[in-house]
mmCIF file of C-alpha atoms in Angstrom:
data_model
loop_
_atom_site.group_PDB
_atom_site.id
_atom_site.type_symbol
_atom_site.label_atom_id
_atom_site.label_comp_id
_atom_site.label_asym_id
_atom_site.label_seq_id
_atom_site.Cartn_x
_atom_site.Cartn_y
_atom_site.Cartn_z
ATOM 1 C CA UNK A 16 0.000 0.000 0.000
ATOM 2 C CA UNK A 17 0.887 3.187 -0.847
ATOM 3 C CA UNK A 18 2.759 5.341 2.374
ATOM 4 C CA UNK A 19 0.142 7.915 1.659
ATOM 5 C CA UNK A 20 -2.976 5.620 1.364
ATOM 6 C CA UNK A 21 -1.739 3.647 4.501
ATOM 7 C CA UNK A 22 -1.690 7.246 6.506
ATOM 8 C CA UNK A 23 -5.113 8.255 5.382
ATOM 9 C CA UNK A 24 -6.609 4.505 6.306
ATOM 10 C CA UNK A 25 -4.963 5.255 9.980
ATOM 11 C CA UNK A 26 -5.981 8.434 10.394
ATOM 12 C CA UNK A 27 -9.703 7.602 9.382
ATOM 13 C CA UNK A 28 -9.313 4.514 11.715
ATOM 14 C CA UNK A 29 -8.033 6.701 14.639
ATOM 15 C CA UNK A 30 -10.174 9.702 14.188
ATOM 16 C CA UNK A 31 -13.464 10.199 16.191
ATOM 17 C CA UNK A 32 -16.591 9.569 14.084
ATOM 18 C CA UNK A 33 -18.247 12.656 13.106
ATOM 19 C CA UNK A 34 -21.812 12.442 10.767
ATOM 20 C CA UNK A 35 -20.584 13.702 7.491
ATOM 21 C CA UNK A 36 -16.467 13.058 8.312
ATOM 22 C CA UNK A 37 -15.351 12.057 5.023
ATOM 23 C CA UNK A 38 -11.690 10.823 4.441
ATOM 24 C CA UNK A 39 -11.001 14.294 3.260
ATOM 25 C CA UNK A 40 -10.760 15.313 7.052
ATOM 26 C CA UNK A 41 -7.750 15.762 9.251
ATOM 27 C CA UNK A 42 -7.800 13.524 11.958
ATOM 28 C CA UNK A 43 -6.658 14.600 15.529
ATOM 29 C CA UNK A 44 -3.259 15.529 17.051
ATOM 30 C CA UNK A 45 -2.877 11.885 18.671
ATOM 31 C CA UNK A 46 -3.983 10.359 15.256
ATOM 32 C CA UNK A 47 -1.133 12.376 13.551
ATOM 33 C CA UNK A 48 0.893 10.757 15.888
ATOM 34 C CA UNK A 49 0.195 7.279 15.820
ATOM 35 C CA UNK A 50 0.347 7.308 12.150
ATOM 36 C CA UNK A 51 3.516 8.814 12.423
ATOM 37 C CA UNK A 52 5.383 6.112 14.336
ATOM 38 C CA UNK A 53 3.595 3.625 12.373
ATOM 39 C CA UNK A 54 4.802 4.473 9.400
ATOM 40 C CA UNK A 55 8.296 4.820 10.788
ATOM 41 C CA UNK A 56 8.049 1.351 11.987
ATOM 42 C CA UNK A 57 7.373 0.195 8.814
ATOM 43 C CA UNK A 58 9.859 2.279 7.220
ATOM 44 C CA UNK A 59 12.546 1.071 9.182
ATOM 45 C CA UNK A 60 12.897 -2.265 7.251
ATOM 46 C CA UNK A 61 11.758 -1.498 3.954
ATOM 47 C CA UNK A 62 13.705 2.082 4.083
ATOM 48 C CA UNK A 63 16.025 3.380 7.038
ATOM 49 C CA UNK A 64 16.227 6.868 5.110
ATOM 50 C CA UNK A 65 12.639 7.075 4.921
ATOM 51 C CA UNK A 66 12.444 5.899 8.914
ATOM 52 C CA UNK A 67 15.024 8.986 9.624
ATOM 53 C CA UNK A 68 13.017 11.283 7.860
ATOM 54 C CA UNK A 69 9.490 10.293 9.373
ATOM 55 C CA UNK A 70 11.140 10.324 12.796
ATOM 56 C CA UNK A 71 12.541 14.020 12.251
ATOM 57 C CA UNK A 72 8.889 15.572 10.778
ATOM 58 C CA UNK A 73 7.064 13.420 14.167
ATOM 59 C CA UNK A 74 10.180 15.213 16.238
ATOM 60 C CA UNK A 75 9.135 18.399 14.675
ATOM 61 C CA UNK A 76 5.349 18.249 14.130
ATOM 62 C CA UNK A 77 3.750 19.209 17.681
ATOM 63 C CA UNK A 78 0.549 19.621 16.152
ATOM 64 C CA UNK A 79 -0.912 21.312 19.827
ATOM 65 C CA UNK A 80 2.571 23.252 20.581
ATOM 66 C CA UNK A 81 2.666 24.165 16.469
ATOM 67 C CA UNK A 82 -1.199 25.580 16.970
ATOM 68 C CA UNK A 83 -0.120 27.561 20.209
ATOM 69 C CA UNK A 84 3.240 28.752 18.361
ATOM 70 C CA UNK A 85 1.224 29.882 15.664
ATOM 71 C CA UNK A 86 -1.497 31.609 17.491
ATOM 72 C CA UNK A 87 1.462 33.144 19.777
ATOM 73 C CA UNK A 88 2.846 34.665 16.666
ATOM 74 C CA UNK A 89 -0.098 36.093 14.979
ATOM 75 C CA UNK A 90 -0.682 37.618 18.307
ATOM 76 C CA UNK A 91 2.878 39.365 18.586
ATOM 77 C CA UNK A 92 2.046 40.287 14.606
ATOM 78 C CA UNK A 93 -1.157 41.839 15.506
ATOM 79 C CA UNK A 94 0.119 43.750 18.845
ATOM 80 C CA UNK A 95 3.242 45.141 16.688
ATOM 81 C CA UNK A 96 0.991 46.611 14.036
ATOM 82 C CA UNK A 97 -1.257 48.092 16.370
ATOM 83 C CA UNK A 98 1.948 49.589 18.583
ATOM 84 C CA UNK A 99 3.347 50.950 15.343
ATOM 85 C CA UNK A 100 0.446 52.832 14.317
ATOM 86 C CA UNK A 101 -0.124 54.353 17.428
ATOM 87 C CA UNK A 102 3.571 54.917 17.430
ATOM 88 C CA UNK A 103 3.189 56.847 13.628
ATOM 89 C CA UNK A 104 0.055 58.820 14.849
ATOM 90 C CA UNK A 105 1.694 60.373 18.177
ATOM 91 C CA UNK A 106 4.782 61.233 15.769
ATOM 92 C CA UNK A 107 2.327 63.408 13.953
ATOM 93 C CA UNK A 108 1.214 65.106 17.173
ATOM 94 C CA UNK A 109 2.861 68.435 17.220
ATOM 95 C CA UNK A 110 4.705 69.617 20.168
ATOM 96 C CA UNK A 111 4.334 66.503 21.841
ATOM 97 C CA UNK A 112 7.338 65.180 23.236
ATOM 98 C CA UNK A 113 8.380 61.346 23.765
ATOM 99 C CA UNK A 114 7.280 61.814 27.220
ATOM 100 C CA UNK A 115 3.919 62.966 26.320
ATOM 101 C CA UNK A 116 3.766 60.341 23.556
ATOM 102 C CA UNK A 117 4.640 57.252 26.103
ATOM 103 C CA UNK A 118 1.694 58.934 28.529
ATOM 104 C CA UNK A 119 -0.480 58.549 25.415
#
């Protein structure tokens, strides 16, 4: 079977039933996972490159701490944008001085 096929016949497998889930559907974190390792296990005697490689993208693929990284990010994006437009409108302020603009 195809690694790809086998990965989307686990994932289905693992992931919780849903009315209308179709195989299209990303299955959860811990399904990720466990598809992960199982393909590495397989891997390992048919391919020890491809093992390596599967073990260094389930090493890398946090899927919670990736979501929280993400979200953390967009965050620091949005709050950066919003400091330097305030920041661009008090350096139209005449007469104010960076005193006056931190009070602001």
């Amino acid at each position: 079977m195809h690694a790809r096929q086998h990965f989307g016949a686990i994932a289905r497998r693992k992931a919780p039933a849903r009315r209308g889930a179709g195989p299209h559907l990303f299955a959860s974190a811990s399904a990720v996972d466990v598809a992960l390792k199982e393909l590495t296990a397989e891997a390992k005697s048919a391919a020890p490159e491809m093992a390596d490689l599967l073990r260094i993208i389930r090493d890398r693929l946090d899927v919670q701490d990736t979501a929280a990284s993400t979200i953390e990010r967009g965050l620091k994006r949005v709050y950066a944008s919003i400091m330097a437009a305030i920041e661009e409108l008090l350096a139209q302020v005449p007469g104010a001085s960076v005193a006056d603009r931190a009070r602001r």
